[in-house]
PDB file of C-alpha atoms in Angstrom:
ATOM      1  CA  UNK A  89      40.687  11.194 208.184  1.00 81.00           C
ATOM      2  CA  UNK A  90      40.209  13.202 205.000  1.00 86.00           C
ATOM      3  CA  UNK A  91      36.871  13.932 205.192  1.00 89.00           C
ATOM      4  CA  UNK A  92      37.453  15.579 208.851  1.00 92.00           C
ATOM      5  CA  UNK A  93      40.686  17.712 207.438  1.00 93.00           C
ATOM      6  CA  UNK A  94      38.667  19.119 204.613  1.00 95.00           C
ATOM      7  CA  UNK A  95      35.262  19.738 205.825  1.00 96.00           C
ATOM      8  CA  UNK A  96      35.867  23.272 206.905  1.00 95.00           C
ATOM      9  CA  UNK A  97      37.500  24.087 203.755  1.00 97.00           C
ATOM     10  CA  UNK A  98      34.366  22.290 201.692  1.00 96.00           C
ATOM     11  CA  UNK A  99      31.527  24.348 204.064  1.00 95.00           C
ATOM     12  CA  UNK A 100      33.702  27.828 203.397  1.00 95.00           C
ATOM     13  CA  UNK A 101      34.838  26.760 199.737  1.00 96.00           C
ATOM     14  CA  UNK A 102      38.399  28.290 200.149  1.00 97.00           C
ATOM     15  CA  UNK A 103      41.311  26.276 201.050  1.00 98.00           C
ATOM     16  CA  UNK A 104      43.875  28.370 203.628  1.00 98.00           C
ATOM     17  CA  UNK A 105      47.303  26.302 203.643  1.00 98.00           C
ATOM     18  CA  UNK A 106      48.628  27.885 207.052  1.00 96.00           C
ATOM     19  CA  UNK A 107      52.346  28.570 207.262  1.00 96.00           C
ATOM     20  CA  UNK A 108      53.377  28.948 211.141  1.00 92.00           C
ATOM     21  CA  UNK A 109      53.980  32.592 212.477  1.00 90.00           C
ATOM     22  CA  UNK A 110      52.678  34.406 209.854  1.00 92.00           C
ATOM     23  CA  UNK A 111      49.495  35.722 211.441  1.00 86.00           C
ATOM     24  CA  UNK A 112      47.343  32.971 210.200  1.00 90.00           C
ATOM     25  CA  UNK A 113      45.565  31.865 213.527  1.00 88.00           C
ATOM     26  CA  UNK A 114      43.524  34.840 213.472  1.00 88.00           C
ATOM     27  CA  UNK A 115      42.453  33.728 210.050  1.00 91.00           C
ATOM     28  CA  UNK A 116      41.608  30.165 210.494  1.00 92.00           C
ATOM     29  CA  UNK A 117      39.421  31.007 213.749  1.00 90.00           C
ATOM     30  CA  UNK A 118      37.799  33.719 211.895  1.00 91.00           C
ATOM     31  CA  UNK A 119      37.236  31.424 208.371  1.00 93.00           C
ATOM     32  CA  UNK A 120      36.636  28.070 210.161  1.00 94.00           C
ATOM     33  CA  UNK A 121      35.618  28.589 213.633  1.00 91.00           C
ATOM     34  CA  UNK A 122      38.238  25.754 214.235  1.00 89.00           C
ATOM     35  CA  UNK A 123      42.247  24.965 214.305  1.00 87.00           C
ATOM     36  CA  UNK A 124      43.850  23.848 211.331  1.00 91.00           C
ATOM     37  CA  UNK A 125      46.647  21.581 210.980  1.00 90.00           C
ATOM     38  CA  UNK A 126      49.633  23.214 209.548  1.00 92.00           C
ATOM     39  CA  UNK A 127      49.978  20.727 206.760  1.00 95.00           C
ATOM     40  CA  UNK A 128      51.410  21.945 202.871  1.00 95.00           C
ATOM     41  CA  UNK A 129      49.312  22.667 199.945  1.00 97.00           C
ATOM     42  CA  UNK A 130      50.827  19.660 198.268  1.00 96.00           C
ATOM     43  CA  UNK A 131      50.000  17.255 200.968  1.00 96.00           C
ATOM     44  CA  UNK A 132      46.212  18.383 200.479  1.00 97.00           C
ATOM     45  CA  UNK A 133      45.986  17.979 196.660  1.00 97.00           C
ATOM     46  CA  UNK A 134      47.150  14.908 197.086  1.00 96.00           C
ATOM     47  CA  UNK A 135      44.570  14.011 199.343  1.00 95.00           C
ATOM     48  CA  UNK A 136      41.691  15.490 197.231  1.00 96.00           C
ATOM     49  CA  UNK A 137      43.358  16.858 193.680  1.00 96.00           C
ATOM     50  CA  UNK A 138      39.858  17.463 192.302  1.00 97.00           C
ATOM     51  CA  UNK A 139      38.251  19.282 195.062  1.00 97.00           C
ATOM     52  CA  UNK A 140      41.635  21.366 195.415  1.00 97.00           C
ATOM     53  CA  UNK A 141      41.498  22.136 191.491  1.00 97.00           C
ATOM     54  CA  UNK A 142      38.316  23.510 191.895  1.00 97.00           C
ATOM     55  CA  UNK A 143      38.476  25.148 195.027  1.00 97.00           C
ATOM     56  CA  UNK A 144      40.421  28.407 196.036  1.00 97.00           C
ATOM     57  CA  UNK A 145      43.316  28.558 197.950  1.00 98.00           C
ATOM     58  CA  UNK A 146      45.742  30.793 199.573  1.00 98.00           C
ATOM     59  CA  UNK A 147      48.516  31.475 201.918  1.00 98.00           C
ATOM     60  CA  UNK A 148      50.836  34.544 203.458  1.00 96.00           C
ATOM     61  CA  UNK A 149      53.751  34.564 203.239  1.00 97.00           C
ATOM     62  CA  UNK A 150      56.294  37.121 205.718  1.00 96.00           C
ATOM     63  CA  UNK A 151      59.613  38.593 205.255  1.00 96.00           C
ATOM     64  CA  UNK A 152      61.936  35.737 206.117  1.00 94.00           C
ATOM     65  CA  UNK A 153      63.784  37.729 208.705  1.00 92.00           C
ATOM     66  CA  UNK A 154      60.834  38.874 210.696  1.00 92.00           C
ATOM     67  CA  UNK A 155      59.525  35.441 210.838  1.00 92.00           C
ATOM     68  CA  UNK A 156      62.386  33.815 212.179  1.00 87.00           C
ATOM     69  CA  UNK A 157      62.807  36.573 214.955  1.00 87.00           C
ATOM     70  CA  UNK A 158      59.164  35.999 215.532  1.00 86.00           C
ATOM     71  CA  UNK A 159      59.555  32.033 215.657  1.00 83.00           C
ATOM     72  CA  UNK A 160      62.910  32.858 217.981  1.00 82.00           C
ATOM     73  CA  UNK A 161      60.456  34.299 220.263  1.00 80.00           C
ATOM     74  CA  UNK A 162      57.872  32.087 220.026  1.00 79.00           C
ATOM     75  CA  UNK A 163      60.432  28.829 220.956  1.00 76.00           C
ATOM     76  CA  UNK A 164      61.838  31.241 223.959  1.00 74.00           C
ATOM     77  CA  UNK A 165      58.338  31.901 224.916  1.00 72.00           C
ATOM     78  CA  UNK A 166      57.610  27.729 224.603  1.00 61.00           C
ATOM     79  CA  UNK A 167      54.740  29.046 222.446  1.00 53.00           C
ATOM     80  CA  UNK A 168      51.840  32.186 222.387  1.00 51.00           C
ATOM     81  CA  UNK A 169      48.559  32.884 223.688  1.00 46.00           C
ATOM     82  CA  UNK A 170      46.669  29.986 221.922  1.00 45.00           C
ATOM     83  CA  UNK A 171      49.470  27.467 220.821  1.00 49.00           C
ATOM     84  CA  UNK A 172      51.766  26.233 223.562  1.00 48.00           C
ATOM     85  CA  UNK A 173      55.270  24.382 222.859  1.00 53.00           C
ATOM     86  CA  UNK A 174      57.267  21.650 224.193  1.00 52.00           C
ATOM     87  CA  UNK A 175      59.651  23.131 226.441  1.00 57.00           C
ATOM     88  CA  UNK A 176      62.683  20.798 225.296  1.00 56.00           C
ATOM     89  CA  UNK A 177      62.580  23.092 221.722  1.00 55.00           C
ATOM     90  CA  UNK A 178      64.057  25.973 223.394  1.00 54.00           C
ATOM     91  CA  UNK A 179      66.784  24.113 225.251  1.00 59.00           C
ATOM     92  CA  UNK A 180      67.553  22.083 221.717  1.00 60.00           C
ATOM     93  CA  UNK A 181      68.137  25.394 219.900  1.00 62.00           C
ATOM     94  CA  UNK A 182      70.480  27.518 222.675  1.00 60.00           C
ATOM     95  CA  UNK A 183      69.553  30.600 223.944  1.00 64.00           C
ATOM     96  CA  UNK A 184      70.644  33.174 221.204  1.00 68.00           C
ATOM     97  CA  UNK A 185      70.518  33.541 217.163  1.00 72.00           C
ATOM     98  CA  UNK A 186      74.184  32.278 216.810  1.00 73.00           C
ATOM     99  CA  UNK A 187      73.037  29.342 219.267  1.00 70.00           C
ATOM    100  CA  UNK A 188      70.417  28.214 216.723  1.00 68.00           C
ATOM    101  CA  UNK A 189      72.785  29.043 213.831  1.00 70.00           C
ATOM    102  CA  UNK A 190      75.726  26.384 215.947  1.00 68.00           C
ATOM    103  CA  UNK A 191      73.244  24.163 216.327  1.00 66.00           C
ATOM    104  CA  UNK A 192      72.010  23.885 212.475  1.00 64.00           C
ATOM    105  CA  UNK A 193      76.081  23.878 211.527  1.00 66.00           C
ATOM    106  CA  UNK A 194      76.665  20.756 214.170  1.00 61.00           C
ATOM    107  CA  UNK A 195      73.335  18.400 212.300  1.00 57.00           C
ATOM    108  CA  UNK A 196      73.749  19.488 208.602  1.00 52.00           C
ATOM    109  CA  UNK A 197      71.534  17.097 207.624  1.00 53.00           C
ATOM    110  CA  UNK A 198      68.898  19.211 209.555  1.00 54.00           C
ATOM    111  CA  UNK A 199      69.555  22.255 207.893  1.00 53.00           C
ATOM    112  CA  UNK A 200      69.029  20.226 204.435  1.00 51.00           C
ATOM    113  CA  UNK A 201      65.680  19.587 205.396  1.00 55.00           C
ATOM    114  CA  UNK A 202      64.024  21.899 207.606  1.00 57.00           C
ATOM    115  CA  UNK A 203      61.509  19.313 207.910  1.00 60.00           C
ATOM    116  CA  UNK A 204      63.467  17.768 210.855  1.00 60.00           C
ATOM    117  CA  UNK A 205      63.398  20.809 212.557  1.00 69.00           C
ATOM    118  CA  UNK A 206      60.183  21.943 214.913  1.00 70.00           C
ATOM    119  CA  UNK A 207      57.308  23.548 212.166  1.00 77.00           C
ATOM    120  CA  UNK A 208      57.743  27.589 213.382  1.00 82.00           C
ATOM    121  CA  UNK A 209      61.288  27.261 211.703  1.00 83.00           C
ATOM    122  CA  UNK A 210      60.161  24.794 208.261  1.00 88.00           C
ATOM    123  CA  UNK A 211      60.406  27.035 204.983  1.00 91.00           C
ATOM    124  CA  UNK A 212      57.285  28.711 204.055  1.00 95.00           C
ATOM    125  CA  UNK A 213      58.193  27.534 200.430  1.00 95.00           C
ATOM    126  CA  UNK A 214      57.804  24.028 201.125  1.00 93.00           C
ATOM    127  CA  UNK A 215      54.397  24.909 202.328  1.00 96.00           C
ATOM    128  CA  UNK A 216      53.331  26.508 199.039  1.00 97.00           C
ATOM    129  CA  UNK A 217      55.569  24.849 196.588  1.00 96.00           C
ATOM    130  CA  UNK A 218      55.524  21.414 195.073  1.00 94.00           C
ATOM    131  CA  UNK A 219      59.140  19.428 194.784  1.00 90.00           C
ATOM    132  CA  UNK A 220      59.305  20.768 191.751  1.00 93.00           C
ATOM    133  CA  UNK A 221      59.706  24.040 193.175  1.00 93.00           C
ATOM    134  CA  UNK A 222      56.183  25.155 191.492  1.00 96.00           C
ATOM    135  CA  UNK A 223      53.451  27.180 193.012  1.00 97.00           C
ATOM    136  CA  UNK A 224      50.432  24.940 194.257  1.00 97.00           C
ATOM    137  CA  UNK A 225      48.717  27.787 195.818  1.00 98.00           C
ATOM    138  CA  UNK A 226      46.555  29.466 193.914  1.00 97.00           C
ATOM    139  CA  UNK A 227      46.699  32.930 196.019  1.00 97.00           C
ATOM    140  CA  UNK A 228      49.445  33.992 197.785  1.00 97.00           C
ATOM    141  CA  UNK A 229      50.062  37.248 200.021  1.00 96.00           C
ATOM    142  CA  UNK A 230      52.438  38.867 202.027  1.00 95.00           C
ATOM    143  CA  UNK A 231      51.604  39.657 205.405  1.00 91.00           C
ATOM    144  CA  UNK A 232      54.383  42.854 205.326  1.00 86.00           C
ATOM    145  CA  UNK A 233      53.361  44.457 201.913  1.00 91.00           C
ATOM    146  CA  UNK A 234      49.760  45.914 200.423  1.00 90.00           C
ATOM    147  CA  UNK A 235      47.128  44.351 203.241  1.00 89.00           C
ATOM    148  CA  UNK A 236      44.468  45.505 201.371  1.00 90.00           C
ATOM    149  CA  UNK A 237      45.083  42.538 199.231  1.00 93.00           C
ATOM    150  CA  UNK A 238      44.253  40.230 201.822  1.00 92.00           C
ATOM    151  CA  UNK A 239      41.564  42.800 203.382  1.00 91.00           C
ATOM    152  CA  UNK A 240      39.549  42.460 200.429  1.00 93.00           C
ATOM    153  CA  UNK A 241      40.182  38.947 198.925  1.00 95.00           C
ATOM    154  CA  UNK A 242      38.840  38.087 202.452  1.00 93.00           C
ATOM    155  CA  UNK A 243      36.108  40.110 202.187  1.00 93.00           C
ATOM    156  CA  UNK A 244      34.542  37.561 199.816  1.00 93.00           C
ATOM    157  CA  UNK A 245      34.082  34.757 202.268  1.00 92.00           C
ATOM    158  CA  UNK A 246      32.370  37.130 204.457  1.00 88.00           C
ATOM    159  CA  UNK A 247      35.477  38.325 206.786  1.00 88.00           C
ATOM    160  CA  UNK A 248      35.369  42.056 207.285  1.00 83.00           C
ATOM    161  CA  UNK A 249      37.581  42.032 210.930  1.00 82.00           C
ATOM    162  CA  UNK A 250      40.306  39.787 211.828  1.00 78.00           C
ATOM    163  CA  UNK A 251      40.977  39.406 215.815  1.00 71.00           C
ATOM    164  CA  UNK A 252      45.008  39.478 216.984  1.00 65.00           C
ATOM    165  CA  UNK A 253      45.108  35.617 218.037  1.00 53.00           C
ATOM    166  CA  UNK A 254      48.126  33.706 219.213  1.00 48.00           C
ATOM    167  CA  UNK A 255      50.810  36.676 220.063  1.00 56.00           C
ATOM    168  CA  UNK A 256      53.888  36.084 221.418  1.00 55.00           C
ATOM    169  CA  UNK A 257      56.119  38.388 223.345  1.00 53.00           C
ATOM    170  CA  UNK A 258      58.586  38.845 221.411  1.00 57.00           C
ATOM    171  CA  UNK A 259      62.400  38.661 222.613  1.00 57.00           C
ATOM    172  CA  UNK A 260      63.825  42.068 222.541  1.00 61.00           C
ATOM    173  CA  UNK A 261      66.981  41.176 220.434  1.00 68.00           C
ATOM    174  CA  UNK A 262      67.452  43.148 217.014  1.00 79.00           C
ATOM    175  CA  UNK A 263      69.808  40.467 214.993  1.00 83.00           C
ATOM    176  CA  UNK A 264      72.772  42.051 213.683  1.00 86.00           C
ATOM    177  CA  UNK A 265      74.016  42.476 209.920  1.00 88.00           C
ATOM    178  CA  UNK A 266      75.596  39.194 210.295  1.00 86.00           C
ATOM    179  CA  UNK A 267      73.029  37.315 211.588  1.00 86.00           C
ATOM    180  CA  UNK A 268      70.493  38.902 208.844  1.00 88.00           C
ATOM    181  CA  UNK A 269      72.642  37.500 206.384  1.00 88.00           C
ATOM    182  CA  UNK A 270      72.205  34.086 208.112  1.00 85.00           C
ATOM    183  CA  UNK A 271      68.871  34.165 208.432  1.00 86.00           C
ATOM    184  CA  UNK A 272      68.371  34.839 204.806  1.00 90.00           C
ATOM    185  CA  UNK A 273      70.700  32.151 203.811  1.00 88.00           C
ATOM    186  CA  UNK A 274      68.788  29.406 206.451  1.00 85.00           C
ATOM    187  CA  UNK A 275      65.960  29.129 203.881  1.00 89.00           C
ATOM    188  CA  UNK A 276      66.945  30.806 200.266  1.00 93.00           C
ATOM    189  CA  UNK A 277      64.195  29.976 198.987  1.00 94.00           C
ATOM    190  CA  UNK A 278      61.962  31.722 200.890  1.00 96.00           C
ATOM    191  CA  UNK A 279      63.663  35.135 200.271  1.00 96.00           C
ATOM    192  CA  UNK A 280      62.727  34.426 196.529  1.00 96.00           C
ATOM    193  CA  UNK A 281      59.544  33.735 196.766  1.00 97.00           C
ATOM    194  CA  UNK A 282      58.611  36.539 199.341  1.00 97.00           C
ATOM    195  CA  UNK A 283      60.409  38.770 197.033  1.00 96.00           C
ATOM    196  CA  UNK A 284      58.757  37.343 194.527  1.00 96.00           C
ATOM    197  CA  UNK A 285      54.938  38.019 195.905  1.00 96.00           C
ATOM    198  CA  UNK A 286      55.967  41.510 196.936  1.00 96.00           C
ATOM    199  CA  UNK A 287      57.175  42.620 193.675  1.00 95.00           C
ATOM    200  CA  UNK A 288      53.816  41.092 191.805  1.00 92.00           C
ATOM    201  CA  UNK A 289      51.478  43.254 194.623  1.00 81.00           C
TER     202      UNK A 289
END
């Protein structure tokens, strides 16, 4: 229920919304002591718009290309050290970049809504972003760009050292000009809005 989804956010008083493969397990171990569920920052100020308006939040955000070659891995991998995946992912998507890419082409709807498709590979900005396309987080980061950001906004809730938790091998493959530009263009949005955090830093 909601009281069990927000209790470690109401004993730390900081709200993390945790986008998939962007380095947040470390975090929420460290913060919580506990998994989080990956839900959006809209989904929990629905569920509690008061204690969300009055609490901080945050999120990190990663360049959209090195996320998706991380989340390729991940799916190859059928998951990391701490979160394991259903094997039938892997098979869904193909075995290669232009697989995935086929596959997305063949169910458009799918590609309309990356909520259809398995969390590593939602956009971050409908994690952080209302349908309105406006920022619900109050704090965002980039996990590629000025650490010391995150280093020291931490640093208030008492984390000084932040544990590598949940790595995944990752797949050898550097994705070609082509493929960069289709990675880019699978989620628009997020470019923007990664962009968008950098340039603010």
């Amino acid at each position: 229920g909601a009281d069990e989804i927000l209790e470690p956010f109401r004993r730390r008083g900081v709200v993390f919304v945790h986008i998939p493969r962007n380095g947040g397990t470390s975090i929420v171990r460290t913060l919580y002591g506990r998994g989080i569920t990956h839900f959006t920052a809209a989904f929990y100020r629905a569920m509690a718009p008061d204690f969300f308006a009055a609490t901080p939040s945050f999120a990190i955000l990663r360049d959209p290309v090195e996320r998706f070659m991380s989340s390729y891995s991940f799916v190859r991998a059928q998951g990391g050290e701490v979160a394991r995946l259903y094997p039938g992912w892997a098979r869904v998507y193909g075995d290669t970049i232009d697989d995935f890419d086929h596959f997305l082409e063949r169910h458009a709807r799918i590609r309309a809504s990356s909520r259809r498709l398995d969390y590593v590979f939602r956009s971050q900005a409908e994690f952080v972003l209302d349908g309105g396309g406006r920022q619900v987080v109050r704090h965002l980061f980039a996990l590629d760009h000025r650490p010391e950001r995150l280093t020291e906004f931490l640093a208030d809730f008492g984390v000084h050292e932040l544990p590598r938790i949940n790595r995944t091998v990752r797949v050898p493959v550097r994705p070609s000009e082509r493929q960069i530009e289709m990675i880019r263009a699978f989620h628009p949005a997020d470019v923007t809005l990664h962009e968008r955090v950098v340039a603010a830093a």
